[in-house]
Short mmCIF file of C-alpha atoms in Angstrom, two decimals:
data_model
loop_
_atom_site.label_atom_id
_atom_site.label_comp_id
_atom_site.label_asym_id
_atom_site.label_seq_id
_atom_site.Cartn_x
_atom_site.Cartn_y
_atom_site.Cartn_z
CA UNK A 1498 58.38 91.95 140.30
CA UNK A 1499 60.33 88.78 139.45
CA UNK A 1500 60.50 85.48 141.56
CA UNK A 1501 63.98 83.18 141.26
CA UNK A 1502 62.59 79.71 140.96
CA UNK A 1503 65.70 77.23 142.31
CA UNK A 1504 64.71 75.18 139.39
CA UNK A 1505 63.32 77.45 136.61
CA UNK A 1506 65.63 80.41 137.38
CA UNK A 1507 64.18 84.16 137.48
CA UNK A 1508 60.45 83.98 136.38
CA UNK A 1509 57.52 86.63 135.94
CA UNK A 1510 55.40 86.92 138.93
CA UNK A 1511 52.28 85.88 136.87
CA UNK A 1512 53.47 82.14 137.03
CA UNK A 1513 53.06 81.95 140.75
CA UNK A 1514 50.35 82.16 142.88
CA UNK A 1515 50.62 82.99 146.92
CA UNK A 1516 49.85 81.28 149.89
CA UNK A 1517 51.11 83.71 152.64
CA UNK A 1518 53.41 84.03 155.69
CA UNK A 1519 55.53 80.63 155.72
CA UNK A 1520 56.44 81.56 159.70
CA UNK A 1521 53.19 80.27 160.97
CA UNK A 1522 53.73 76.91 162.22
CA UNK A 1523 50.91 74.25 162.25
CA UNK A 1524 50.32 72.84 165.80
CA UNK A 1525 50.63 69.12 166.05
CA UNK A 1526 47.50 67.11 165.07
CA UNK A 1527 46.63 66.12 168.75
CA UNK A 1528 47.22 69.61 169.93
CA UNK A 1529 43.86 70.34 171.83
CA UNK A 1530 44.29 74.10 173.00
CA UNK A 1531 42.16 76.38 170.72
CA UNK A 1532 44.53 79.18 171.45
CA UNK A 1533 47.41 77.35 169.29
CA UNK A 1534 44.80 76.98 166.52
CA UNK A 1535 43.58 80.55 166.46
CA UNK A 1536 47.11 81.49 166.65
CA UNK A 1537 48.23 79.53 163.41
CA UNK A 1538 45.18 79.93 161.55
CA UNK A 1539 44.42 83.83 162.23
CA UNK A 1540 47.28 85.86 163.85
CA UNK A 1541 50.03 87.26 161.40
CA UNK A 1542 53.10 89.28 162.25
CA UNK A 1543 52.43 91.10 159.09
CA UNK A 1544 55.92 92.65 158.78
CA UNK A 1545 56.74 96.09 157.01
CA UNK A 1546 60.01 94.86 155.85
CA UNK A 1547 61.36 91.50 155.06
CA UNK A 1548 58.86 88.71 154.92
CA UNK A 1549 59.16 85.12 154.60
CA UNK A 1550 56.35 83.47 152.41
CA UNK A 1551 55.26 80.66 150.58
CA UNK A 1552 54.62 80.66 146.56
CA UNK A 1553 53.70 78.28 144.62
CA UNK A 1554 55.32 77.97 140.86
CA UNK A 1555 52.04 76.82 139.61
CA UNK A 1556 52.31 77.73 135.87
CA UNK A 1557 55.58 76.47 135.96
CA UNK A 1558 57.53 73.74 137.67
CA UNK A 1559 54.37 73.51 140.37
CA UNK A 1560 57.31 73.75 143.04
CA UNK A 1561 56.55 75.27 146.24
CA UNK A 1562 59.02 77.89 147.19
CA UNK A 1563 59.65 80.05 150.33
CA UNK A 1564 60.67 83.23 149.39
CA UNK A 1565 62.27 86.17 151.46
CA UNK A 1566 60.96 89.64 149.91
CA UNK A 1567 60.70 93.00 151.39
CA UNK A 1568 56.98 94.08 151.40
CA UNK A 1569 58.10 97.65 151.16
CA UNK A 1570 60.11 97.73 148.27
CA UNK A 1571 59.05 94.22 146.73
CA UNK A 1572 62.81 93.31 146.36
CA UNK A 1573 63.41 89.52 146.56
CA UNK A 1574 66.32 88.43 148.57
CA UNK A 1575 66.17 84.67 148.54
CA UNK A 1576 64.24 81.95 147.31
CA UNK A 1577 64.36 77.95 148.21
CA UNK A 1578 62.32 74.92 147.74
CA UNK A 1579 59.73 74.82 150.62
CA UNK A 1580 60.60 71.18 151.08
CA UNK A 1581 64.30 72.55 151.96
CA UNK A 1582 62.73 74.86 154.72
CA UNK A 1583 63.63 74.30 158.27
CA UNK A 1584 67.20 73.33 157.81
CA UNK A 1585 68.10 76.50 160.25
CA UNK A 1586 66.13 77.97 163.07
CA UNK A 1587 63.59 80.54 162.44
CA UNK B 899 57.04 137.18 149.14
CA UNK B 900 53.54 135.81 148.95
CA UNK B 901 54.90 132.10 149.94
CA UNK B 902 56.54 133.66 153.08
CA UNK B 903 52.97 135.35 153.81
CA UNK B 904 50.94 132.15 153.06
CA UNK B 905 53.40 130.08 155.40
CA UNK B 906 52.96 132.83 158.05
CA UNK B 907 49.50 132.69 157.79
CA UNK B 908 49.52 128.61 158.32
CA UNK B 909 51.74 129.15 161.68
CA UNK B 910 49.34 131.31 163.47
CA UNK B 911 46.67 129.55 165.49
CA UNK B 912 43.74 131.31 163.67
CA UNK B 913 40.61 130.10 165.57
CA UNK B 914 37.84 129.57 163.05
CA UNK B 915 34.72 131.62 163.44
CA UNK B 916 32.28 128.50 163.11
CA UNK B 917 30.85 130.40 159.71
CA UNK B 918 28.29 128.47 158.50
CA UNK B 919 28.45 127.92 154.47
CA UNK B 920 25.46 129.31 152.85
CA UNK B 921 24.18 131.09 149.73
CA UNK B 922 23.78 134.10 151.49
CA UNK B 923 27.62 133.87 152.84
CA UNK B 924 28.74 132.77 149.15
CA UNK B 925 27.29 136.10 147.66
CA UNK B 926 28.70 137.95 150.61
CA UNK B 927 32.25 137.00 150.03
CA UNK B 928 31.77 137.13 146.31
CA UNK B 929 31.19 140.90 146.96
CA UNK B 930 34.54 141.19 148.97
CA UNK B 931 36.42 139.28 146.24
CA UNK B 932 36.38 136.03 148.47
CA UNK B 933 39.02 137.68 150.64
CA UNK B 934 37.40 137.02 154.10
CA UNK B 935 36.88 133.28 154.11
CA UNK B 936 38.09 132.09 157.42
CA UNK B 937 40.07 128.59 157.89
CA UNK B 938 38.08 125.38 157.72
CA UNK B 939 39.89 124.31 160.76
CA UNK B 940 42.64 125.37 163.49
CA UNK B 941 46.45 123.89 163.16
CA UNK B 942 46.67 123.57 167.32
CA UNK B 943 49.91 122.31 169.06
CA UNK B 944 49.06 119.42 170.95
CA UNK B 945 47.91 119.92 174.49
CA UNK B 946 49.45 117.70 177.42
CA UNK B 947 46.59 115.42 177.43
CA UNK B 948 43.13 114.46 176.18
CA UNK B 949 40.41 112.44 177.31
CA UNK B 950 40.32 110.69 173.88
CA UNK B 951 43.38 110.61 171.40
CA UNK B 952 42.41 108.89 167.74
CA UNK B 953 45.12 108.06 165.82
CA UNK B 954 44.66 108.72 162.22
CA UNK B 955 43.10 111.90 160.66
CA UNK B 956 41.69 109.90 157.81
CA UNK B 957 37.84 109.64 157.07
CA UNK B 958 37.42 106.97 159.99
CA UNK B 959 39.46 108.88 162.29
CA UNK B 960 37.83 112.49 162.17
CA UNK B 961 34.26 110.98 161.83
CA UNK B 962 34.94 109.21 164.99
CA UNK B 963 36.00 112.72 166.42
CA UNK B 964 32.92 114.12 164.98
CA UNK B 965 30.66 111.72 166.30
CA UNK B 966 32.49 111.90 169.77
CA UNK B 967 31.90 115.69 169.99
CA UNK B 968 28.37 115.69 168.69
CA UNK B 969 26.58 112.47 169.85
CA UNK B 970 28.45 112.00 173.06
CA UNK B 971 29.68 115.60 174.17
CA UNK B 972 33.14 114.22 174.28
CA UNK B 973 35.16 117.53 172.88
CA UNK B 974 38.62 117.15 174.59
CA UNK B 975 39.83 115.08 171.85
CA UNK B 976 43.00 114.86 169.36
CA UNK B 977 43.14 113.40 166.11
CA UNK B 978 46.94 112.84 165.46
CA UNK B 979 48.24 112.16 161.84
CA UNK B 980 51.82 111.15 161.00
CA UNK B 981 51.41 113.25 157.43
CA UNK B 982 48.61 115.39 156.40
CA UNK B 983 44.92 115.24 157.00
CA UNK B 984 43.03 113.04 154.39
CA UNK B 985 46.49 112.08 152.99
CA UNK B 986 46.00 108.12 153.41
CA UNK B 987 43.50 105.85 152.16
CA UNK B 988 40.62 108.29 152.04
CA UNK B 989 42.12 110.39 149.54
CA UNK B 990 43.28 106.87 147.22
CA UNK B 991 40.21 105.32 146.87
CA UNK B 992 37.34 104.77 143.87
CA UNK B 993 34.47 106.72 146.14
CA UNK B 994 31.98 103.84 145.85
CA UNK B 995 29.30 104.30 148.86
CA UNK B 996 26.77 101.04 148.93
CA UNK B 997 25.03 98.62 151.56
CA UNK B 998 24.75 95.41 149.20
CA UNK B 999 26.04 92.98 151.80
CA UNK B 1000 24.54 89.64 152.48
CA UNK B 1001 25.11 88.64 156.16
CA UNK B 1002 23.39 89.71 158.93
CA UNK B 1003 26.33 90.81 160.93
CA UNK B 1004 27.66 93.42 158.10
CA UNK B 1005 24.50 94.58 156.34
CA UNK B 1006 22.84 96.33 159.09
CA UNK B 1007 26.05 98.40 159.77
CA UNK B 1008 26.43 99.15 156.11
CA UNK B 1009 22.85 100.50 155.61
CA UNK B 1010 23.28 102.54 159.09
CA UNK B 1011 26.48 104.14 157.27
CA UNK B 1012 24.57 104.59 153.78
CA UNK B 1013 21.69 106.23 155.77
CA UNK B 1014 24.21 108.65 157.39
CA UNK B 1015 25.66 109.31 153.96
CA UNK B 1016 22.25 110.42 153.14
CA UNK B 1017 22.31 113.41 155.26
CA UNK B 1018 25.76 113.93 155.75
CA UNK B 1019 26.15 117.13 153.73
CA UNK B 1020 23.43 118.93 155.56
CA UNK B 1021 24.86 117.59 158.67
CA UNK B 1022 28.39 119.00 158.37
CA UNK B 1023 27.48 121.73 156.27
CA UNK B 1024 29.92 120.87 153.59
CA UNK B 1025 29.28 119.61 150.09
CA UNK B 1026 30.47 115.85 149.94
CA UNK B 1027 28.71 115.51 146.58
CA UNK B 1028 26.97 112.39 147.66
CA UNK B 1029 25.70 111.26 144.18
CA UNK B 1030 23.15 108.31 144.62
CA UNK B 1031 23.46 107.41 140.93
CA UNK B 1032 23.12 103.47 141.83
CA UNK B 1033 25.34 100.49 141.88
CA UNK B 1034 24.92 97.75 139.24
CA UNK B 1035 26.21 94.39 139.95
CA UNK B 1036 26.26 92.23 136.81
CA UNK B 1037 25.38 88.80 136.91
CA UNK B 1038 27.24 86.14 134.33
CA UNK B 1039 25.01 82.57 134.56
CA UNK B 1040 21.71 81.67 136.20
CA UNK B 1041 23.37 80.56 139.24
CA UNK B 1042 24.54 84.07 139.98
CA UNK B 1043 21.21 85.50 139.22
CA UNK B 1044 19.91 83.16 141.70
CA UNK B 1045 22.57 84.28 143.94
CA UNK B 1046 21.73 87.95 143.30
CA UNK B 1047 18.02 87.71 143.90
CA UNK B 1048 18.68 86.11 147.28
CA UNK B 1049 21.50 88.90 148.09
CA UNK B 1050 18.85 91.31 147.07
CA UNK B 1051 16.01 89.76 149.20
CA UNK B 1052 18.34 89.78 152.26
CA UNK B 1053 19.31 93.57 151.66
CA UNK B 1054 15.45 94.21 151.63
CA UNK B 1055 14.93 92.19 154.89
CA UNK B 1056 17.19 94.81 156.43
CA UNK B 1057 15.55 97.90 155.02
CA UNK B 1058 17.96 98.56 152.02
CA UNK B 1059 16.90 98.81 148.50
CA UNK B 1060 17.74 96.44 146.03
CA UNK B 1061 16.32 95.72 142.41
CA UNK B 1062 16.95 92.53 140.17
CA UNK B 1063 17.40 93.72 136.80
CA UNK B 1064 16.77 91.40 133.37
CA UNK B 1065 19.64 91.67 130.79
CA UNK B 1066 17.28 94.02 129.02
CA UNK B 1067 16.99 96.39 131.95
CA UNK B 1068 20.46 96.39 132.20
CA UNK B 1069 21.03 97.03 128.09
CA UNK B 1070 18.71 99.91 129.00
CA UNK B 1071 20.74 101.23 131.55
CA UNK B 1072 24.00 100.89 130.58
CA UNK B 1073 24.34 100.97 126.55
CA UNK B 1074 28.16 100.68 126.67
CA UNK B 1075 28.01 97.32 127.83
CA UNK B 1076 29.23 94.06 125.92
CA UNK B 1077 26.30 91.63 127.03
CA UNK B 1078 27.45 88.90 124.64
CA UNK B 1079 31.09 88.33 125.93
CA UNK B 1080 31.96 84.56 124.86
CA UNK B 1081 33.27 83.70 128.50
CA UNK B 1082 30.86 86.02 130.58
CA UNK B 1083 27.60 86.98 128.94
CA UNK B 1084 25.55 89.44 131.07
CA UNK B 1085 22.26 87.53 132.50
CA UNK B 1086 21.15 90.24 134.41
CA UNK B 1087 22.01 92.58 137.61
CA UNK B 1088 21.18 93.52 141.04
CA UNK B 1089 20.89 97.42 141.66
CA UNK B 1090 20.68 99.32 144.62
CA UNK B 1091 19.59 102.42 143.57
CA UNK B 1092 20.22 104.48 146.72
CA UNK B 1093 24.13 103.59 146.62
CA UNK B 1094 26.63 105.57 144.37
CA UNK B 1095 29.73 107.84 145.05
CA UNK B 1096 30.96 110.55 146.92
CA UNK B 1097 33.84 113.21 146.59
CA UNK B 1098 36.34 111.54 148.73
CA UNK B 1099 38.74 114.45 149.69
CA UNK B 1100 35.43 116.69 150.49
CA UNK B 1101 34.73 113.98 152.83
CA UNK B 1102 37.55 114.20 154.69
CA UNK B 1103 37.82 118.36 154.77
CA UNK B 1104 33.94 118.27 155.62
CA UNK B 1105 34.52 115.94 158.73
CA UNK B 1106 37.70 117.94 159.98
CA UNK B 1107 35.95 121.24 159.91
CA UNK B 1108 32.99 119.70 161.56
CA UNK B 1109 34.77 118.13 164.02
CA UNK B 1110 37.23 121.24 164.56
CA UNK B 1111 34.48 123.66 165.07
CA UNK B 1112 33.32 121.36 167.87
CA UNK B 1113 36.52 121.81 169.59
CA UNK B 1114 38.60 118.88 168.33
CA UNK B 1115 42.20 119.22 168.06
CA UNK B 1116 43.55 117.98 164.64
CA UNK B 1117 47.25 117.73 165.11
CA UNK B 1118 49.12 116.94 161.69
CA UNK B 1119 52.77 116.08 161.13
CA UNK B 1120 52.37 114.04 164.47
CA UNK B 1121 53.68 110.46 164.22
CA UNK B 1122 52.74 108.10 167.05
CA UNK B 1123 55.35 105.96 168.04
CA UNK B 1124 54.63 104.09 171.21
CA UNK B 1125 51.33 103.36 172.92
CA UNK B 1126 52.13 104.18 176.88
CA UNK B 1127 50.78 101.59 179.32
CA UNK B 1128 50.49 100.92 182.93
CA UNK B 1129 49.01 97.82 184.60
CA UNK B 1130 47.64 97.13 181.28
CA UNK B 1131 45.66 100.24 180.65
CA UNK B 1132 46.51 102.83 178.21
CA UNK B 1133 47.75 105.89 179.60
CA UNK B 1134 48.75 108.02 176.54
CA UNK B 1135 51.05 107.97 173.44
CA UNK B 1136 54.39 108.89 172.46
CA UNK B 1137 54.71 110.92 169.23
CA UNK B 1138 57.32 112.70 167.20
CA UNK B 1139 55.62 115.77 169.08
CA UNK B 1140 56.25 114.48 172.56
CA UNK B 1141 54.30 112.57 174.89
CA UNK B 1142 50.46 112.99 175.35
CA UNK B 1143 48.18 111.71 177.71
CA UNK B 1144 45.08 110.14 177.01
CA UNK B 1145 42.18 108.53 178.65
CA UNK B 1146 41.52 106.42 175.87
CA UNK B 1147 43.07 105.66 172.52
CA UNK B 1148 41.46 104.57 169.28
CA UNK B 1149 43.21 103.55 166.39
CA UNK B 1150 41.98 104.28 163.00
CA UNK B 1151 45.27 103.83 160.74
CA UNK B 1152 43.64 101.17 158.18
CA UNK B 1153 46.74 99.94 156.13
CA UNK B 1154 49.12 99.90 159.12
CA UNK B 1155 47.12 99.00 161.88
CA UNK B 1156 49.16 95.73 162.38
CA UNK B 1157 51.90 98.09 163.20
CA UNK B 1158 50.48 100.12 165.45
CA UNK B 1159 48.63 97.44 167.41
CA UNK B 1160 52.25 95.91 167.99
CA UNK B 1161 53.09 98.96 169.91
CA UNK B 1162 50.62 97.89 172.42
CA UNK B 1163 51.72 94.34 172.39
CA UNK B 1164 49.01 93.05 170.28
CA UNK B 1165 49.17 90.67 167.03
CA UNK B 1166 45.91 90.77 164.63
CA UNK B 1167 44.17 88.62 162.38
CA UNK B 1168 44.90 91.18 159.61
CA UNK B 1169 47.54 91.63 156.60
CA UNK B 1170 48.59 94.55 154.52
CA UNK B 1171 47.77 93.99 150.96
CA UNK B 1172 48.15 96.11 147.59
CA UNK B 1173 45.06 97.53 145.56
CA UNK B 1174 45.52 99.57 142.53
CA UNK B 1175 42.96 102.02 141.07
CA UNK B 1176 43.01 103.72 137.48
CA UNK B 1177 41.72 107.11 136.01
CA UNK B 1178 41.23 107.70 132.19
CA UNK B 1179 41.34 111.05 130.61
CA UNK B 1180 37.87 112.98 130.84
CA UNK B 1181 35.61 111.90 128.26
CA UNK B 1182 31.52 112.94 128.14
CA UNK B 1183 29.09 111.05 130.02
CA UNK B 1184 29.05 107.40 129.37
CA UNK B 1185 28.46 105.55 132.46
CA UNK B 1186 25.77 106.90 134.70
CA UNK B 1187 26.34 104.54 137.55
CA UNK B 1188 28.84 102.21 139.25
CA UNK B 1189 29.02 99.21 137.49
CA UNK B 1190 30.60 95.73 138.56
CA UNK B 1191 31.85 92.87 136.62
CA UNK B 1192 31.42 90.16 138.78
CA UNK B 1193 33.35 87.70 137.11
CA UNK B 1194 36.97 89.64 137.77
CA UNK B 1195 36.03 92.10 140.90
CA UNK B 1196 36.08 94.77 138.26
CA UNK B 1197 34.14 98.10 138.81
CA UNK B 1198 33.76 101.00 136.93
CA UNK B 1199 32.40 104.42 137.47
CA UNK B 1200 32.70 108.03 136.10
CA UNK B 1201 33.57 110.84 138.14
CA UNK B 1202 31.81 114.42 137.64
CA UNK B 1203 34.93 115.30 136.01
CA UNK B 1204 34.51 112.71 133.14
CA UNK B 1205 37.51 110.37 133.82
CA UNK B 1206 36.43 106.70 134.12
CA UNK B 1207 37.55 105.35 137.44
CA UNK B 1208 38.14 101.73 137.82
CA UNK B 1209 39.85 99.09 139.48
CA UNK B 1210 39.62 95.18 140.41
CA UNK B 1211 41.43 92.49 142.46
CA UNK B 1212 44.19 92.73 144.71
CA UNK B 1213 47.63 92.19 143.74
CA UNK B 1214 47.49 89.22 145.83
CA UNK B 1215 50.68 89.38 148.25
CA UNK B 1216 51.66 91.26 151.63
CA UNK B 1217 52.69 94.68 150.75
CA UNK B 1218 53.12 98.18 152.32
CA UNK B 1219 54.45 99.71 148.86
CA UNK B 1220 51.49 101.42 148.03
CA UNK B 1221 52.40 100.87 144.34
CA UNK B 1222 52.00 97.81 142.30
CA UNK B 1223 53.04 95.15 139.66
CA UNK B 1224 52.05 94.49 135.97
CA UNK B 1225 49.96 91.47 135.94
CA UNK B 1226 47.05 93.06 138.15
CA UNK B 1227 47.36 96.04 135.54
CA UNK B 1228 46.76 93.54 132.95
CA UNK B 1229 44.09 91.75 134.57
CA UNK B 1230 42.22 94.91 135.22
CA UNK B 1231 42.31 96.32 131.78
CA UNK B 1232 41.26 92.95 130.28
CA UNK B 1233 38.25 93.17 132.49
CA UNK B 1234 37.74 96.32 131.33
CA UNK B 1235 37.95 95.43 127.73
CA UNK B 1236 35.65 92.61 128.30
CA UNK B 1237 32.99 94.43 129.87
CA UNK B 1238 33.13 97.80 127.79
CA UNK B 1239 35.39 97.53 124.55
CA UNK B 1240 34.83 101.10 123.91
CA UNK B 1241 37.20 102.23 126.68
CA UNK B 1242 40.22 100.48 124.26
CA UNK B 1243 40.20 103.98 122.79
CA UNK B 1244 41.07 105.68 126.19
CA UNK B 1245 44.01 106.86 127.59
CA UNK B 1246 44.97 106.41 131.60
CA UNK B 1247 45.62 109.78 133.03
CA UNK B 1248 46.21 108.14 136.50
CA UNK B 1249 47.01 104.92 138.35
CA UNK B 1250 47.95 104.27 142.11
CA UNK B 1251 48.47 101.57 144.45
CA UNK B 1252 47.18 101.78 147.98
CA UNK B 1253 47.74 99.76 151.46
CA UNK B 1254 44.59 97.72 152.56
CA UNK B 1255 44.13 96.13 155.91
CA UNK B 1256 43.03 92.60 154.93
CA UNK B 1257 41.42 91.12 157.80
CA UNK B 1258 40.99 87.12 157.77
CA UNK B 1259 37.57 86.98 156.98
CA UNK B 1260 37.09 89.76 154.88
CA UNK B 1261 34.83 91.96 157.29
CA UNK B 1262 36.11 94.88 159.32
CA UNK B 1263 36.71 95.23 162.95
CA UNK B 1264 35.34 97.99 165.24
CA UNK B 1265 35.93 97.02 168.66
CA UNK B 1266 37.44 96.94 172.15
CA UNK B 1267 41.02 95.41 172.63
CA UNK B 1268 42.26 93.02 175.38
CA UNK B 1269 44.39 96.06 176.34
CA UNK B 1270 41.83 98.59 178.46
CA UNK B 1271 41.25 101.91 176.95
CA UNK B 1272 42.70 100.84 173.66
CA UNK B 1273 39.87 100.68 170.65
CA UNK B 1274 40.44 99.38 167.21
CA UNK B 1275 39.09 100.25 164.25
CA UNK B 1276 40.67 98.41 161.42
CA UNK B 1277 40.66 95.50 158.52
CA UNK B 1278 38.87 97.55 156.20
CA UNK B 1279 39.82 95.52 153.30
CA UNK B 1280 39.18 97.39 150.11
CA UNK B 1281 35.55 98.62 151.22
CA UNK B 1282 36.44 101.29 153.91
CA UNK B 1283 35.12 104.58 152.37
CA UNK B 1284 31.82 103.65 152.12
CA UNK B 1285 31.58 102.91 155.69
CA UNK B 1286 33.35 106.09 156.68
CA UNK B 1287 30.22 107.82 158.68
CA UNK B 1288 28.85 104.36 159.92
CA UNK B 1289 32.57 103.36 161.33
CA UNK B 1290 32.75 106.85 162.95
CA UNK B 1291 29.52 106.49 164.70
CA UNK B 1292 29.91 103.23 165.79
CA UNK B 1293 33.80 103.81 166.93
CA UNK B 1294 32.50 106.95 168.92
CA UNK B 1295 29.95 104.86 170.53
CA UNK B 1296 32.25 102.19 171.29
CA UNK B 1297 34.86 104.40 172.85
CA UNK B 1298 32.42 106.66 174.59
CA UNK B 1299 30.71 103.79 176.34
CA UNK B 1300 33.61 101.28 176.44
CA UNK B 1301 31.12 98.81 174.81
CA UNK B 1302 29.90 98.50 171.25
CA UNK B 1303 26.70 99.46 169.71
CA UNK B 1304 24.56 96.73 168.46
CA UNK B 1305 25.51 97.52 164.98
CA UNK B 1306 29.53 96.98 165.20
CA UNK B 1307 28.83 94.32 168.05
CA UNK B 1308 29.14 91.39 165.12
CA UNK B 1309 32.55 93.32 164.19
CA UNK B 1310 34.59 92.56 167.23
CA UNK B 1311 38.00 91.22 167.36
CA UNK B 1312 37.07 88.46 169.14
CA UNK B 1313 35.07 86.89 166.57
CA UNK B 1314 37.86 85.09 165.03
CA UNK B 1315 38.92 83.43 168.32
CA UNK B 1316 35.22 82.49 168.88
CA UNK B 1317 34.39 81.44 165.49
CA UNK B 1318 31.62 84.14 164.53
CA UNK B 1319 33.29 85.02 161.38
CA UNK B 1320 31.71 87.33 158.73
CA UNK B 1321 33.12 85.76 155.56
CA UNK B 1322 30.92 87.38 152.87
CA UNK B 1323 32.69 85.39 150.04
CA UNK B 1324 33.36 81.84 152.06
CA UNK B 1325 37.01 82.16 150.99
CA UNK B 1326 38.25 81.25 154.46
CA UNK B 1327 41.25 82.56 156.39
CA UNK B 1328 43.11 83.86 153.02
CA UNK B 1329 43.46 87.71 152.89
CA UNK B 1330 44.12 87.84 149.58
CA UNK B 1331 40.83 86.01 148.50
CA UNK B 1332 38.32 88.59 149.69
#
């Protein structure tokens, strides 16, 4: 599995570390409903197929990336800088 | 023609005659050229309905069905399997059995499971080749020795066994180790003498035979495609072999737990991850125990056939692929070489990947769910095999009584919401770090 970094090009898996599901949304800081925090911290869709996830190009340019990857085949469809995410509805 | 005859035989619903395996029977069958052995279990068609349907004919599902029948007298039970019996993680693990946990919510459960292992072959009249060869965790620093002393004391307080070994005692037991690795020298170890390994396929087959002989229907090639509910209560399952009514449904499908739970509208604190394992060519006896190298999650043992069986950390990203990538392979081989440089002369014989149900705190779930009549057994991370009998025993209790046993009450699904986490490694809600 190789991951295309928008800044460095396609790089080996060893250069990256994994954070997890990129679709979970952190509740606003003033959110007091424990359910909302439980959802954010613990619950995941865990799809068998395309999955949007956060990777860190730690041993490269150190950019955070949002990658779309198939969890069944390990095919990587798309990768972009995490700071540019949220430009379309998800 | 011979193949046709075998297929014909498999299609008939031959009833096993409940034969007990014994030396006497073995001698009798030997005299008759081994032509009189009955089938080990039936191959029934599904009935219209059951009191309890268990999804997943792996170790945990079969153990659950066995203990439902044996301990609770519930025999109108089906175990549904989408592939073949024992074809999932019970046939894809490194066969280690131990109870060396630290937390009060985990250790009594695993110790109960270890006690069940100690009598399992006799109990189910099937040799699961449980070998109490000991599990030795190596410590690489004074701090780690102290932590192991604490863990060992915790284990002993819960009635398990634990012995703290000095560096010299480790050397005597495992001469093949390099104790003077520059980065991770061995300072000592924690040994659990009663821990060991078991023959994983035999566990699945033995539990299947025992459950079947008590009247449980094991239905293979029967994939569950939906969970039927009415007014928030489970009424049955949709399968590739038709609708099957059920009073209660238990899920024991670790690796794919979230997919099944989704059919009942549940989201879970579980991610599916990838773990690889390796077997070398067979050699003469070299490693008499299970040895773990705490610096790299690495563990190694030697099968009765002679191959070294080893593995280490997860690949680290969500995956259902059941095959891994090279960085985890390299990491594992590097750990093997650091610990036992002599293994560099060996060739790998097999290497495979499995799908792990990684829970958010690294501990399993045996629990009721918000859906009435639906019970959950999952989140086994990469430690499900050792728990097989204990998990089935506790899950059967939870299903039969509609409440958890004291041993699995801490393993509830609600613990994530209520904050009663069982995070042995204190790494937080990141499944790839457990």
